[in-house]
Structure formats: structure tokens, C-alpha cells
């Protein structure tokens, strides 16, 4: 006879009994339960076992004696061939075999150690990682700047009123459910302690700028401190140092357009911080390229919310509900499960490409790419039809400096400022892009700068490799060079 089943997560075939197969029963009990057949070949063919009577007594006794489990052990027959069916249920507590823990992964049995074991123990006790209390830490050890930022945002977003915030910090933290008895929880430590890495390894954000080849990293930074400070610093650093922007001016107002909206990336960063599995000693990693940005955090997606459904309405069960609650009360997130809805709305408004999430290396990686419109605008830098240098920039968008929207006449009004362009010379660079034949006198009049300042800024642009004089001072013009981006 042949058993018409295949080996998989909850089924295993063994030709004969060995005591080491108690590991398989342990693994079934720690996963979803399962059935172990003894006297059956890998392809399901029943071979039978010897001394079935003795095994009928030995197997249940060994299961009980080594693991304290009572399993259903059935002696079955195929003609004169005897074989065993051992059913192991999923147990509500971690089961060990000789002090070691095992689990099923697909059709294999694996030992559970380290952070996976911690996660399993927490899960069966109905606890989350961030709810565990931390001894020997008081509110006086926390970062006052992080607490002030939290209070400021919570008040501005009407998540907490002034009366709730105008209390001693220990009272505030109890009201936020960041205490367990007399101890602060990991949520409090992660969100507000100046150095959470004293308790949690690699609790920081790593950022790198890469060439096309991942192996070729050009420069990098690490953002440490409380999670609230990390989010603030990382977002500012990425969009000030790592991301280039198309720059335009409306009078004295400087407008920046990035290839991926800052507000949308902020949502991705918050998701990574809130949903990261902090049991794994791996930092959040952000890779920035010329035309791409990728953010990765460790932590598998829950089965009920696969990656392909992230952009659809879905419920949210944060891996770290305490941390999520702090960020919600601070107004960083609107409500759980709406992060990707917000990203969709932002990208639609700013005519940006939706990011692409995928599971990778035990976590979630999200890739952000520029739109065709942005790439076309970037390609046309230096080829813009020059307006007269004194012409009004009335067609440029008026923003507070954070808008990502592209104006209708974007190609005619915007200039891409190279990364190495001195900030003090940006307006001069724009002016020369629009009118390479402008004289120093014309530049001085339009930009309201002295002739000496114009000459100093021209020197800065030349030293940066951004402009080159072609021809004489009287009849020549300025050639715009690519420079370093």
C-alpha cells in the first residue's frame, strides 16, 4: 500500500524508529502540529516495522518522558505490515527536547535558537517584544529633546491636549502605557532613550550612497539615538545630502523637486521603524542611488497581509504596538494600516511613481524610482531655452520649499542644480543656464549683487567644474558643464 500524501510541513515519513525522531514531534508541537509515520518510505510506500509491540509501549513513554507530551500513537496495518501514525498537536507553550527547541520549516526540521527562540516564547505567552519591562532605567535617563519633540507634535496634531501633556514625565509615560509595574517598557526605551543600543543591538539606521554597482559605496552615515530622533535626522539627512533635486526660483523662494516625494518616503521610513523585528541584530538599511532609493527592514510580512495587498485596504497588527502607539500619539502616523494608502495619495498628487515593495532576506524592501516626467526634465537641464535674464519668474510654482509638485511648464522653468554647486552660487548658476551670454553687469543688476560678489561666485562655479568661459570677456559666453552630481 502507498499513502497518498507528500511530505510537507505537517507530514513526515520514516522507514524505522530512531529516538532522534522525537525532534520531529517536538517540531510539530512548536509549529502547527503534524503527523509522523514510522515504517513508511519517503515516497509513501508502507514497508512496516519490526517489533511493533515493543514500540507501541516505548514511543508514547519516550514522548512523555522527554517532552511531557501526550500524543496520539496509532498502530496501523497493511496486510502483515505494521506501521505507526503519530499525531502531534500544536502546543500552547514552547516544547523542548533535551533542552533544545525545534520547529518545522517546509518539510524540514530545524533547531530554534537566539532571537527566533525569544520570539516564539513571547508569542506563546501573548506578549510582544516591545512590551517587556527593562529594569534599572528611569524617566530621568531618557532624552529630553525626544520627549519635547513628542509633546510638540502630539499637541499640534491634537492627539493629546495641553492638560494631558503638562504633567510630570513619569505620569505621562504611565498614561501612555509605557510602564509595567515599576519598570519602563522597551517601547519607552526605544522611542525616548538617547542610546537604546545599550539594550538592543543594531537599533539604528544605516544610509549609503551607491554607484550603479551595489559593491561600490561612495559614502555612508549611521543615525543613532532614540527612534523619534532617528526618524527626524534620517529624513533630513537623506533629502539634504543624498538626494539631488531639480531647483527653481520664484523671486527669492527656492523650490526643490525630488524624484520621489519626501512625504511619501517619510511614510516608508515610519513603517520600517514601527514594524521592524528588533530581535534580529540588523539595522534598517537605506541605499540611495542616482535614480533609485531602497529601504529595507528585517521582519516578515504577516500571512494575512501579503506584499501584493499592501496597497489595498487592510487591517494592521503592528509587530511593536507600543512603539506604534507612541508614533500615533505624536501624529507621525494617522492610523494603523493606512501608510500605503497615504503613499498612494501623495504619489498621485505629486505625479510620482508608486514604490515597489517585496519580501527580501527575511524582511521587506521597498524600491522607489523616478517618474518619466522627472527623468525628462533632468535630461533637459542645460538645454533649456534661455529667457532674458531679467524676465520675471512668475510662472514658477510658489511653495514653502517642501512641495514636490511639478509645474506645467516645468521643462521651461526649472534647472537641475548639481550636487557640488555651492549654495551661495545657485541663483547665479540658474541665471547662466538661462542666459549663458549674460554679462557681469547684467548679472549684478538682476541678482542684486555687487560686481565683486558676482566675480567671487563665478570663481566658485569654475572651481567646482560647473562652468567654463568660451571666447573673450566681451563677445564670449559661459559653457555649462556637467560637473559632479
Steps between C-alpha positions, in 0.01 A plus 500: 500500500607854438391799710370760257663794670821693448748603764439863592489727804254280692589153362821298528582137400770288670587140411589393855493644850794688648488702820629806314160518327365640825640827361239480222219464755644795693509704177137415412391607849682833468363579155155405373481138611554204268520127441808278507474160328743225605555206262427701186741587220550861383274439201215380727549125444424301817796276596400404854704492823650224713397440861189716473374380841805635687489829304133541591612541860837669447393784269225652723720461810797672334282786375360551850832453679709734283248774421204456732267455201214261448465419131262274314704193397312264267625158387363440150512199269550443128455125475775352712692830506469706818573874503443794735313825467604754765283812520651803677282801577616859504571580863423836668849521651855442367597132504863395541678170438807451719509877561483592132209639300403400147256621235378397155598709199347354187584130508810541718552500877722777635633593841369830636762720663576862579252766400263244341472320832433829681228584249339157537494524880350851487237393248372205698469717811302762310769765543662729246869578496456868581274434802779339707611711802858622531647530852735770627376775261299803615339791318798710610718286271291582192574761233328828586525616138310192381234556767465867399461402133235246595305753707522765229371269224232340722360845579523628142316193364237507776588151613546619858383824660710744701359374828608143422849613403557747783574229756823348637666268251447190710125573512493562125678170432259310723209655313666393175520142637879501482536351847453148629473523876806704598703444183503686170434277201714450192259729313605788727869413471490475120300817443658728760837373630806677351681166454258205462791292367598437862212250496426437133782416262508692171205725591600765247455601136777451246506713184733464201539662159585246231615506142315272259690205648385418853857416596614855420391710797602863469416624850283400796355611834351340808214658696497412870292610798134464593264393222327839500834674447609239241193562284546877510874486424488227235233671292679836511839344419373295205331795332777749579809291425403190304222609266549752223214727401381703207527857622292795388457850639197721541653831591683432824327164553704188429293200391622140500353201313635155590456189289301342785279710729642565843160457667455155343847385603425621852213249511733220385757594763237503775372159387855362518557636852163388637485154339866398523577176684744630764590149614723471193825699543482669160447875450252658263690546172440775246684490169494812286600500132496764228146408399385254765456466873446171686402460865519162676401391849509154652164340576281270294158611384205340685324226305173695497665802331716376211716754318271513198215626721689784670340762275152359569297580813618269776503465875823558684653305786825684574787277602579763765164645611656705780738675260216541249285662770770755584537600134121516461459721808776725364311540172768334289248247369128556447371155584629145473468338162479828304869555424486372143170677438672825595794416274260437211326834553831690522644339187181567307499865604868547419486291181764266639543127440361269769774320696544125450505284817626142508609248760875460503759348738251442778355848484327758281685706242328789323646649183420856390563612142461834316219575259559537126406865536774557755760318287401705195529821699840395631616406150414846372715685752739724318284479187233734630409781269654801677264780594631850529672510831281776634174326410262438788479150639127540555430159342697314764307327778471684829560249782630479852804314373362154571261455206578225254247610236631557150377822335342475157788682333756302698743446211508869418540633852711256701871437516665200662753622752802263517574359844837675523364844412574744786172608657600867488549472122181313410308806374797600286520147359129512409544841339792378287305190393220727377728755335861383450583832326405718796766752598618556854319833503171338394543227757572758770185696417268202483631316805548821703859406578815707484742451212754366748253239629417395144869447426547299823206276421617446143835385640314256727305355206817468292686330787211254532534414130151627421571780250770585247556827317498466122636795304586851619349690790321732256358259239532156660256296708488259792495130417304297757689183596364183653705522816470244779143408588 
